[in-house]
Short mmCIF file of C-alpha atoms and ligand atoms in Angstrom, two decimals:
data_model
loop_
_atom_site.label_atom_id
_atom_site.label_comp_id
_atom_site.label_asym_id
_atom_site.label_seq_id
_atom_site.Cartn_x
_atom_site.Cartn_y
_atom_site.Cartn_z
CA MET G 87 -14.82 -153.36 12.10
CA SER G 88 -13.68 -153.09 8.50
CA LYS G 89 -11.29 -149.75 7.31
CA LYS G 90 -12.13 -149.50 4.07
CA PHE G 91 -15.75 -149.69 1.87
CA TYR G 92 -15.88 -150.37 -1.37
CA LEU G 93 -18.67 -150.76 -3.65
CA HIS G 94 -19.09 -153.12 -6.10
CA GLU G 95 -19.21 -151.39 -9.52
CA ASP G 96 -22.99 -152.51 -10.16
CA ARG G 97 -23.88 -150.14 -7.39
CA MET G 98 -21.84 -147.23 -8.56
CA PRO G 99 -24.75 -144.63 -8.70
CA LYS G 100 -26.83 -144.28 -12.40
CA SER G 101 -27.19 -140.72 -11.85
CA TYR G 102 -25.79 -137.13 -10.67
CA TYR G 103 -27.23 -134.94 -8.20
CA ASN G 104 -28.52 -131.71 -9.30
CA ILE G 105 -28.93 -129.30 -6.12
CA LEU G 106 -30.51 -126.60 -7.94
CA ALA G 107 -33.73 -128.73 -7.46
CA ASP G 108 -33.17 -128.18 -4.05
CA LEU G 109 -32.09 -124.80 -3.25
CA PRO G 110 -34.56 -122.55 -0.85
CA VAL G 111 -33.65 -119.40 -3.38
CA PRO G 112 -33.02 -119.80 -6.61
CA LEU G 113 -29.57 -119.01 -8.10
CA PRO G 114 -28.61 -115.23 -9.90
CA PRO G 115 -28.88 -115.59 -13.57
CA VAL G 116 -25.73 -115.39 -15.58
CA LEU G 117 -25.53 -112.62 -17.29
CA HIS G 118 -23.98 -111.50 -20.66
CA PRO G 119 -21.22 -109.54 -20.53
CA GLY G 120 -22.22 -106.61 -23.36
CA THR G 121 -26.17 -106.44 -22.46
CA ARG G 122 -26.17 -107.25 -19.06
CA GLN G 123 -29.15 -109.39 -19.12
CA PRO G 124 -29.24 -113.11 -18.53
CA VAL G 125 -27.81 -115.16 -21.31
CA GLY G 126 -29.83 -118.20 -22.69
CA PRO G 127 -28.97 -121.16 -24.16
CA ALA G 128 -27.68 -120.35 -27.53
CA ASP G 129 -25.38 -117.59 -26.16
CA LEU G 130 -23.34 -120.53 -24.87
CA GLU G 131 -23.55 -122.38 -28.09
CA PRO G 132 -20.24 -121.27 -29.16
CA LEU G 133 -18.28 -123.22 -26.26
CA PHE G 134 -20.12 -125.43 -25.49
CA PRO G 135 -22.15 -128.26 -26.65
CA MET G 136 -26.39 -128.21 -26.18
CA ASP G 137 -26.42 -131.54 -24.15
CA LEU G 138 -23.79 -129.57 -21.49
CA ILE G 139 -25.62 -126.71 -21.48
CA MET G 140 -28.94 -128.19 -20.59
CA GLN G 141 -27.00 -129.48 -17.78
CA GLU G 142 -26.04 -126.28 -16.82
CA VAL G 143 -29.67 -124.94 -16.86
CA SER G 144 -31.58 -128.10 -15.66
CA THR G 145 -33.54 -128.00 -12.83
CA GLU G 146 -34.25 -131.40 -12.63
CA ARG G 147 -32.88 -132.95 -9.39
CA TYR G 148 -31.54 -136.16 -10.67
CA ILE G 149 -29.66 -136.69 -14.14
CA GLU G 150 -28.67 -140.06 -15.98
CA ILE G 151 -24.94 -140.88 -16.41
CA PRO G 152 -24.87 -142.34 -19.84
CA GLU G 153 -23.80 -146.39 -20.29
CA ARG G 154 -20.44 -145.09 -22.39
CA VAL G 155 -19.78 -142.64 -19.42
CA ARG G 156 -20.40 -145.28 -16.78
CA GLU G 157 -18.09 -147.66 -18.62
CA ALA G 158 -15.09 -145.50 -18.44
CA TYR G 159 -15.72 -144.49 -14.95
CA ARG G 160 -15.30 -148.17 -14.26
CA ILE G 161 -12.01 -147.96 -14.62
CA PHE G 162 -11.25 -145.92 -11.43
CA ARG G 163 -15.19 -146.07 -9.66
CA PRO G 164 -16.49 -146.29 -7.17
CA SER G 165 -13.31 -145.23 -5.29
CA PRO G 166 -13.03 -146.13 -1.74
CA LEU G 167 -14.60 -144.73 1.63
CA ILE G 168 -11.77 -145.15 4.30
CA ARG G 169 -12.14 -144.53 8.01
CA ALA G 170 -8.90 -143.10 8.97
CA THR G 171 -8.01 -145.10 12.20
CA GLY G 172 -4.66 -144.91 12.15
CA LEU G 173 -5.01 -140.66 12.23
CA GLU G 174 -7.89 -140.71 14.83
CA LYS G 175 -4.99 -142.62 16.83
CA ALA G 176 -2.60 -140.34 16.47
CA LEU G 177 -4.58 -137.81 17.66
CA GLY G 178 -6.33 -139.67 20.29
CA THR G 179 -9.90 -138.30 19.14
CA PRO G 180 -12.94 -140.06 20.19
CA ALA G 181 -14.29 -138.72 16.42
CA LYS G 182 -14.42 -141.04 13.63
CA ILE G 183 -12.79 -139.51 10.73
CA TYR G 184 -13.91 -140.78 7.20
CA TYR G 185 -12.28 -139.92 3.87
CA LYS G 186 -13.48 -140.31 -0.05
CA TYR G 187 -10.27 -141.02 -1.53
CA GLU G 188 -10.35 -140.17 -5.07
CA GLY G 189 -6.40 -140.48 -6.20
CA VAL G 190 -7.04 -143.50 -7.94
CA SER G 191 -8.38 -142.31 -10.44
CA PRO G 192 -6.13 -142.53 -14.15
CA THR G 193 -4.64 -138.89 -13.31
CA GLY G 194 -4.51 -138.85 -9.45
CA SER G 195 -7.83 -136.54 -8.33
CA HIS G 196 -10.99 -136.08 -8.94
CA LYS G 197 -11.05 -134.17 -12.72
CA PRO G 198 -11.70 -137.32 -14.79
CA ASN G 199 -15.00 -137.26 -12.87
CA THR G 200 -16.26 -134.45 -15.04
CA ALA G 201 -13.66 -134.50 -17.71
CA ILE G 202 -14.93 -138.04 -18.29
CA PRO G 203 -18.52 -136.61 -19.61
CA GLN G 204 -17.32 -133.29 -20.89
CA ALA G 205 -15.62 -135.44 -23.85
CA TYR G 206 -18.27 -137.72 -24.28
CA TYR G 207 -20.91 -135.13 -24.66
CA ASN G 208 -18.79 -133.11 -26.55
CA ALA G 209 -17.82 -136.23 -29.20
CA LEU G 210 -22.03 -137.05 -29.23
CA ALA G 211 -22.32 -133.43 -31.01
CA GLY G 212 -19.09 -134.23 -33.28
CA VAL G 213 -17.14 -132.04 -31.36
CA LYS G 214 -12.82 -132.80 -32.61
CA LYS G 215 -10.79 -130.46 -30.21
CA LEU G 216 -11.63 -128.96 -26.68
CA THR G 217 -9.65 -125.84 -25.67
CA THR G 218 -8.49 -126.02 -21.77
CA GLU G 219 -6.85 -123.95 -19.24
CA THR G 220 -4.76 -125.62 -16.15
CA GLY G 221 -3.21 -124.20 -13.23
CA ALA G 222 -1.30 -127.03 -11.70
CA GLY G 223 -1.33 -129.31 -14.72
CA GLN G 224 -4.25 -131.73 -12.75
CA TRP G 225 -7.29 -130.55 -14.97
CA GLY G 226 -5.27 -130.65 -18.76
CA SER G 227 -3.95 -133.95 -17.92
CA ALA G 228 -7.80 -135.08 -16.64
CA LEU G 229 -9.18 -133.96 -20.02
CA SER G 230 -6.28 -135.21 -22.46
CA PHE G 231 -6.70 -138.67 -20.82
CA ALA G 232 -10.65 -138.10 -21.55
CA GLY G 233 -9.89 -136.69 -24.55
CA ALA G 234 -8.26 -140.18 -25.90
CA MET G 235 -10.60 -142.01 -24.77
CA PHE G 236 -13.44 -140.08 -26.82
CA GLY G 237 -10.70 -139.26 -29.68
CA LEU G 238 -11.35 -135.53 -29.53
CA GLU G 239 -7.52 -133.87 -29.53
CA VAL G 240 -7.16 -131.55 -26.21
CA ASP G 241 -5.63 -128.19 -26.83
CA VAL G 242 -4.15 -126.90 -22.85
CA PHE G 243 -2.67 -123.92 -21.94
CA MET G 244 -0.89 -124.34 -18.80
CA VAL G 245 0.09 -121.36 -16.55
CA ARG G 246 3.71 -120.47 -17.12
CA VAL G 247 4.96 -121.00 -13.11
CA SER G 248 3.33 -124.70 -13.21
CA TYR G 249 4.86 -125.35 -16.39
CA GLU G 250 8.19 -124.23 -15.55
CA GLN G 251 7.70 -126.08 -11.89
CA LYS G 252 5.96 -129.02 -12.96
CA PRO G 253 7.62 -131.00 -16.57
CA TYR G 254 5.86 -134.26 -15.34
CA ARG G 255 2.38 -132.78 -15.82
CA LYS G 256 3.13 -131.60 -18.67
CA ALA G 257 4.45 -134.61 -19.89
CA MET G 258 1.29 -136.66 -18.72
CA ILE G 259 -0.75 -134.13 -20.86
CA GLU G 260 1.44 -135.08 -23.27
CA THR G 261 1.89 -139.11 -23.28
CA PHE G 262 -2.33 -138.77 -22.97
CA GLY G 263 -2.26 -137.04 -26.66
CA GLY G 264 -3.35 -133.52 -25.47
CA SER G 265 -0.98 -130.24 -26.79
CA VAL G 266 0.56 -127.59 -24.18
CA THR G 267 1.05 -124.50 -24.71
CA PRO G 268 2.19 -121.63 -21.29
CA SER G 269 -0.01 -119.27 -20.87
CA PRO G 270 0.32 -116.44 -21.11
CA SER G 271 1.32 -116.77 -24.67
CA THR G 272 1.61 -115.19 -28.24
CA ARG G 273 -1.23 -117.42 -29.75
CA THR G 274 -4.06 -115.04 -28.46
CA LYS G 275 -4.41 -111.63 -28.42
CA ALA G 276 -5.41 -112.20 -24.45
CA GLY G 277 -2.36 -113.68 -23.79
CA ARG G 278 -0.66 -111.25 -26.07
CA LYS G 279 -2.03 -108.52 -23.91
CA ILE G 280 -1.13 -109.67 -20.70
CA LEU G 281 2.76 -110.39 -22.36
CA ALA G 282 2.67 -106.52 -23.70
CA GLU G 283 2.31 -105.18 -19.91
CA ASP G 284 4.41 -107.80 -18.35
CA PRO G 285 6.96 -109.92 -20.39
CA ASP G 286 7.57 -111.74 -17.31
CA SER G 287 3.98 -112.79 -16.23
CA PRO G 288 3.71 -116.02 -14.32
CA GLY G 289 0.21 -116.78 -14.92
CA SER G 290 -3.10 -117.55 -13.70
CA LEU G 291 -6.05 -119.86 -14.03
CA GLY G 292 -7.64 -116.37 -15.29
CA ILE G 293 -5.66 -115.57 -17.85
CA ALA G 294 -5.34 -119.39 -19.38
CA ILE G 295 -9.33 -119.12 -19.60
CA SER G 296 -9.10 -115.81 -21.70
CA GLU G 297 -6.47 -117.84 -24.06
CA ALA G 298 -8.37 -121.17 -24.26
CA VAL G 299 -12.03 -119.51 -24.67
CA GLU G 300 -10.43 -117.34 -27.61
CA ALA G 301 -8.91 -120.61 -29.49
CA ALA G 302 -11.87 -121.84 -28.79
CA VAL G 303 -14.35 -119.54 -30.59
CA GLN G 304 -12.35 -118.92 -33.58
CA SER G 305 -12.98 -121.92 -35.34
CA PRO G 306 -16.37 -123.69 -35.72
CA ASP G 307 -15.20 -127.76 -34.71
CA THR G 308 -13.58 -126.57 -31.55
CA LYS G 309 -15.48 -126.04 -28.23
CA TYR G 310 -13.84 -125.06 -24.57
CA SER G 311 -14.74 -127.13 -21.46
CA LEU G 312 -13.67 -125.73 -17.74
CA GLY G 313 -12.47 -127.91 -15.57
CA SER G 314 -14.77 -126.32 -12.21
CA VAL G 315 -16.77 -123.27 -11.15
CA LEU G 316 -19.86 -123.65 -13.56
CA ASN G 317 -23.06 -125.73 -12.64
CA HIS G 318 -22.67 -129.19 -14.56
CA VAL G 319 -18.61 -129.64 -13.55
CA LEU G 320 -20.35 -129.38 -9.93
CA MET G 321 -22.82 -131.88 -11.11
CA HIS G 322 -20.71 -134.57 -12.57
CA GLN G 323 -18.52 -134.86 -9.42
CA THR G 324 -21.97 -135.19 -7.07
CA ILE G 325 -20.74 -139.01 -8.61
CA ILE G 326 -18.56 -138.39 -5.42
CA GLY G 327 -21.16 -137.77 -2.97
CA ASN G 328 -23.76 -140.36 -4.24
CA GLU G 329 -21.22 -142.94 -3.74
CA ALA G 330 -20.08 -141.84 -0.67
CA LEU G 331 -24.00 -142.01 0.58
CA LEU G 332 -24.11 -145.97 0.06
CA GLN G 333 -21.23 -146.38 1.81
CA PHE G 334 -21.63 -144.75 4.85
CA ASP G 335 -24.40 -146.89 4.83
CA ASP G 336 -22.77 -150.08 4.45
CA ALA G 337 -20.33 -148.45 7.16
CA GLY G 338 -23.72 -147.90 9.39
CA ASP G 339 -22.57 -144.12 10.02
CA TYR G 340 -23.60 -141.00 8.52
CA PRO G 341 -21.43 -137.77 8.74
CA GLU G 342 -21.78 -134.70 10.80
CA ILE G 343 -19.54 -132.91 9.70
CA VAL G 344 -18.47 -133.14 5.90
CA ILE G 345 -15.74 -131.18 4.91
CA GLY G 346 -13.54 -129.83 0.95
CA CYS G 347 -11.12 -128.08 0.04
CA THR G 348 -11.73 -124.96 -2.05
CA GLY G 349 -10.26 -123.97 -5.66
CA GLY G 350 -12.99 -123.49 -7.73
CA GLY G 351 -15.24 -125.85 -5.70
CA SER G 352 -16.01 -128.55 -7.45
CA ASN G 353 -14.40 -131.54 -5.31
CA PHE G 354 -16.15 -130.04 -2.39
CA ALA G 355 -19.32 -129.76 -4.39
CA GLY G 356 -19.10 -133.20 -6.13
CA PHE G 357 -18.63 -134.10 -2.33
CA ILE G 358 -20.96 -132.52 0.36
CA PHE G 359 -23.76 -131.74 -1.89
CA PRO G 360 -25.15 -135.21 -1.82
CA PHE G 361 -25.37 -134.54 2.00
CA LEU G 362 -26.34 -131.40 1.38
CA GLY G 363 -29.71 -132.17 -0.51
CA GLU G 364 -30.89 -134.85 1.86
CA ARG G 365 -30.67 -131.88 4.81
CA LEU G 366 -32.27 -129.28 2.11
CA ARG G 367 -35.40 -132.20 1.55
CA GLY G 368 -35.22 -132.28 5.45
CA GLY G 369 -32.89 -135.17 5.83
CA ARG G 370 -30.37 -135.71 8.63
CA SER G 371 -28.35 -132.38 9.61
CA VAL G 372 -24.81 -132.17 8.65
CA ARG G 373 -22.35 -129.50 9.07
CA VAL G 374 -20.60 -128.71 6.14
CA ILE G 375 -17.28 -126.96 5.61
CA ALA G 376 -15.39 -125.42 3.03
CA VAL G 377 -11.51 -124.69 3.50
CA GLU G 378 -9.64 -122.45 1.10
CA PRO G 379 -5.97 -121.08 1.34
CA ALA G 380 -5.25 -117.57 3.05
CA ALA G 381 -3.55 -116.76 -0.19
CA CYS G 382 -6.54 -116.68 -2.63
CA PRO G 383 -9.58 -116.14 -0.07
CA SER G 384 -12.58 -115.98 -2.07
CA LEU G 385 -15.24 -117.35 0.34
CA THR G 386 -13.67 -115.56 3.64
CA LYS G 387 -12.62 -112.31 2.33
CA GLY G 388 -13.97 -111.68 -1.58
CA VAL G 389 -16.88 -109.73 -2.27
CA TYR G 390 -20.26 -110.95 -3.27
CA ALA G 391 -20.96 -109.88 -6.77
CA TYR G 392 -21.22 -110.48 -11.23
CA ASP G 393 -17.72 -110.99 -11.74
CA PHE G 394 -15.82 -111.93 -15.43
CA GLY G 395 -14.51 -115.94 -15.09
CA ASP G 396 -11.31 -114.57 -16.89
CA THR G 397 -8.87 -111.86 -16.50
CA VAL G 398 -9.53 -110.13 -20.45
CA GLN G 399 -12.97 -110.11 -19.29
CA LEU G 400 -14.38 -112.36 -22.18
CA THR G 401 -16.49 -114.79 -20.23
CA PRO G 402 -20.11 -114.77 -19.15
CA LEU G 403 -21.11 -112.55 -15.78
CA VAL G 404 -21.66 -115.13 -12.32
CA LYS G 405 -22.25 -113.79 -9.44
CA MET G 406 -19.97 -115.13 -6.82
CA HIS G 407 -17.72 -114.66 -4.47
CA THR G 408 -14.32 -112.78 -5.73
CA LEU G 409 -11.26 -111.15 -5.72
CA GLY G 410 -11.28 -109.92 -8.63
CA SER G 411 -10.86 -111.27 -12.05
CA SER G 412 -7.28 -109.82 -12.22
CA PHE G 413 -5.96 -110.81 -9.27
CA ILE G 414 -3.32 -112.91 -9.80
CA PRO G 415 -2.34 -115.16 -6.34
CA PRO G 416 0.71 -115.76 -4.67
CA ALA G 417 2.47 -118.58 -6.42
CA ILE G 418 1.44 -120.88 -3.40
CA HIS G 419 1.80 -125.18 -3.51
CA SER G 420 -1.75 -125.34 -3.80
CA GLY G 421 -2.19 -124.46 -8.29
CA GLY G 422 -5.23 -125.59 -8.42
CA LEU G 423 -6.38 -123.27 -5.55
CA ARG G 424 -5.14 -120.40 -6.96
CA TYR G 425 -8.24 -119.07 -8.56
CA HIS G 426 -9.71 -115.29 -7.96
CA GLY G 427 -13.66 -116.64 -7.77
CA MET G 428 -16.20 -119.44 -6.61
CA ALA G 429 -18.46 -121.77 -8.24
CA PRO G 430 -21.70 -119.38 -8.30
CA ILE G 431 -23.67 -122.16 -6.16
CA VAL G 432 -20.85 -122.41 -3.71
CA SER G 433 -21.17 -119.05 -3.16
CA HIS G 434 -25.01 -118.97 -3.43
CA LEU G 435 -24.83 -121.85 -0.33
CA LYS G 436 -23.12 -119.47 1.48
CA GLU G 437 -24.65 -116.64 1.70
CA LEU G 438 -27.69 -118.79 2.32
CA ASN G 439 -25.73 -119.37 5.49
CA LEU G 440 -25.58 -122.76 4.20
CA LEU G 441 -22.03 -123.49 4.52
CA GLU G 442 -19.02 -122.47 6.69
CA ALA G 443 -15.85 -121.30 5.11
CA ARG G 444 -12.23 -120.62 6.63
CA ALA G 445 -8.87 -120.36 5.33
CA GLU G 446 -5.86 -121.79 5.90
CA GLN G 447 -1.67 -121.24 5.75
CA GLN G 448 0.01 -123.54 3.79
CA LEU G 449 2.98 -124.65 6.69
CA ASP G 450 0.22 -125.71 8.54
CA CYS G 451 -1.56 -127.52 5.99
CA PHE G 452 1.02 -129.20 4.76
CA ALA G 453 2.19 -130.19 8.57
CA ALA G 454 -1.22 -131.45 8.39
CA GLY G 455 -0.84 -133.75 5.06
CA VAL G 456 2.47 -135.00 6.21
CA GLN G 457 0.66 -136.41 9.61
CA PHE G 458 -1.48 -137.62 7.71
CA SER G 459 1.02 -139.28 5.08
CA ARG G 460 2.70 -141.16 8.14
CA THR G 461 -0.73 -142.81 9.81
CA GLU G 462 -2.59 -143.63 6.34
CA GLY G 463 0.07 -144.03 3.63
CA ILE G 464 -1.19 -141.88 1.05
CA ILE G 465 1.02 -138.49 0.47
CA PRO G 466 -2.10 -135.81 -0.30
CA ALA G 467 -1.84 -133.03 -3.07
CA PRO G 468 -1.12 -129.97 -1.61
CA GLU G 469 -4.64 -128.76 -1.95
CA ALA G 470 -6.44 -131.86 -0.05
CA THR G 471 -4.44 -131.09 2.66
CA HIS G 472 -6.28 -128.09 3.64
CA ALA G 473 -9.38 -130.57 4.16
CA ILE G 474 -7.30 -132.49 5.92
CA LYS G 475 -6.09 -129.76 8.34
CA ALA G 476 -10.01 -128.63 9.09
CA ALA G 477 -10.56 -132.68 9.93
CA ILE G 478 -8.31 -132.17 12.30
CA ASP G 479 -9.17 -129.48 14.20
CA GLU G 480 -12.46 -130.89 14.55
CA ALA G 481 -11.42 -133.85 15.55
CA LEU G 482 -9.79 -132.50 17.97
CA VAL G 483 -12.29 -130.04 19.21
CA CYS G 484 -14.11 -133.47 19.86
CA LYS G 485 -11.03 -134.58 21.90
CA GLU G 486 -11.56 -131.71 24.20
CA THR G 487 -15.37 -131.99 24.69
CA GLY G 488 -15.44 -135.85 23.88
CA GLU G 489 -17.85 -136.13 21.52
CA SER G 490 -17.23 -139.05 19.07
CA LYS G 491 -18.18 -137.28 16.09
CA VAL G 492 -18.23 -138.21 12.75
CA ILE G 493 -15.87 -136.00 10.74
CA ALA G 494 -15.69 -137.19 6.37
CA PHE G 495 -13.61 -134.99 4.45
CA ASN G 496 -12.68 -135.49 0.48
CA LEU G 497 -9.55 -135.82 -0.27
CA CYS G 498 -9.24 -135.18 -3.69
CA GLY G 499 -5.97 -136.35 -4.88
CA HIS G 500 -2.64 -137.38 -3.87
CA GLY G 501 0.52 -136.08 -4.25
CA TYR G 502 3.19 -138.12 -6.00
CA PHE G 503 3.55 -135.58 -8.76
CA ASP G 504 4.03 -132.99 -6.34
CA MET G 505 6.80 -134.31 -4.15
CA GLN G 506 8.77 -131.05 -5.04
CA SER G 507 6.45 -129.12 -2.65
CA TYR G 508 6.96 -131.68 -0.04
CA MET G 509 10.57 -131.05 -0.96
CA ASN G 510 10.39 -127.44 -0.45
CA TYR G 511 8.56 -128.24 2.88
CA PHE G 512 11.03 -130.17 4.88
CA ALA G 513 13.86 -128.04 3.51
CA GLY G 514 12.13 -125.22 5.16
CA LYS G 515 11.74 -123.44 1.78
CA ILE G 516 7.60 -123.07 2.07
CA ASP G 517 6.53 -119.88 4.49
CA ASN G 518 3.08 -118.57 4.69
CA MET G 519 1.82 -116.35 2.87
CA ASP G 520 0.22 -113.12 4.46
CA TYR G 521 -3.43 -112.10 2.47
CA PRO G 522 -2.56 -110.34 -0.54
CA GLU G 523 -4.72 -106.74 0.65
CA GLU G 524 -3.37 -104.29 -1.65
CA LEU G 525 -3.15 -106.62 -4.59
CA ILE G 526 -6.74 -107.38 -3.91
CA ASN G 527 -7.83 -103.73 -3.37
CA LYS G 528 -6.48 -103.02 -6.71
CA ALA G 529 -8.33 -106.15 -8.57
CA LEU G 530 -11.36 -104.93 -6.47
CA VAL G 531 -11.58 -102.19 -8.17
CA ASP G 532 -11.94 -103.82 -11.85
CA ILE G 533 -15.29 -105.74 -10.55
CA PRO G 534 -17.87 -104.31 -12.84
CA ALA G 535 -20.78 -102.33 -12.09
CA VAL G 536 -24.25 -104.61 -12.46
C1 PLP U 852 -8.26 -128.95 -9.42
C2 PLP U 852 -8.49 -129.76 -7.69
C3 PLP U 852 -8.89 -128.82 -6.96
C4 PLP U 852 -9.18 -127.53 -7.04
O1 PLP U 852 -10.63 -127.74 -7.90
P1 PLP U 852 -11.91 -127.78 -7.55
O2 PLP U 852 -12.40 -127.35 -8.11
O3 PLP U 852 -12.18 -126.49 -6.19
O4 PLP U 852 -12.35 -129.12 -6.61
C5 PLP U 852 -8.53 -129.18 -6.02
N1 PLP U 852 -7.70 -130.73 -5.51
C6 PLP U 852 -7.18 -131.32 -6.85
C7 PLP U 852 -6.16 -132.26 -6.15
C8 PLP U 852 -7.22 -130.48 -7.71
O5 PLP U 852 -6.74 -131.11 -8.75
#
């Protein structure tokens, strides 16, 4: 039996999937931070080009992928769907484990799937420069790459701890032509405010978003770009699951359990929404599992409330699972999962009991990642090890029950720029983090009353 399922590029999906078309209950509206009334497309225009705003609010089921974007995707798409036979054997499980491998992209994760169309639509609208934030550097490098393809300048605010810990990601952003500022910085009012309160602030995604938003609204030919959370970002990522549906068809299988790790929710959504969509339209049933870090557990321990997407409270209010916009997550090694909130659509699905969420400790996740690398030959990004941990656990349940279930997870990125984390793991320098209850309770006080 073949182990890898490739799609010929001619069979690469021609459209994104928009789960808003199939939701049993509509998504709560986005609110203006001042008036607390639902925002209209015009309110978002200082930040995003109109094509992306229309995608953000669209309820069309399928949205066509422009030919220029498909052409750019062909550098690395379709990505392979791989049967993890080595891992299955090592676990002694009757379950079949598959993973969709997004590490084949130019920057090593799923992020270019949305960076490319975002750069394309901005360039089409005559935008010259994009500002953005980056945590571990994955998003900053993806947007810099996409900016280079479409002739846009890219100005990246990088969370200070990552800036210091991940010099290779910074070098990558600069190689693609982007520029990098450690955040908090003195370039913006938001950054200066944070630094005045804490000159040694390690930074956070929430702070970097405040800075990037402020920098974008200051100049007319500059817009802002976000790498996760928003509806249109999740929708661009559905190229992953749309491909996987075709590949499962080729494999003659269909997953009964689909799994993804969640930071802001985009790779998870991109992989699982096309499967969940089939279920919502009366197709085959599938169990959906979202896995987050125990140190930043927005889905499992956050409150479901209207909150800001950034720390300095410049963004619109969205209803989501949140730990509070002033919460600065502990400096765990999965930098991409350190975000206080969760995508509104993913949060909504959790409320509708259409997905299960669990939180995992980083030591257990690294152990799962090491086992995966030794059996499958790919060293996973620390973020991706959360999905691997859950896939292994489900496969071990099958071992006990004797069921040969089909389990699929998204391997959202490789870990070849994260080897310092693996070195720390092997040196015994990685600890589990307790749930930072006190910090979260403090941050929850700042959630606005809506
Ligand atoms: C950015 C990133 C994440 C977290 O973002 P999501 O929007 O939740 O996908 C997870 N894994 C990797 C490898 C990333 O680069």
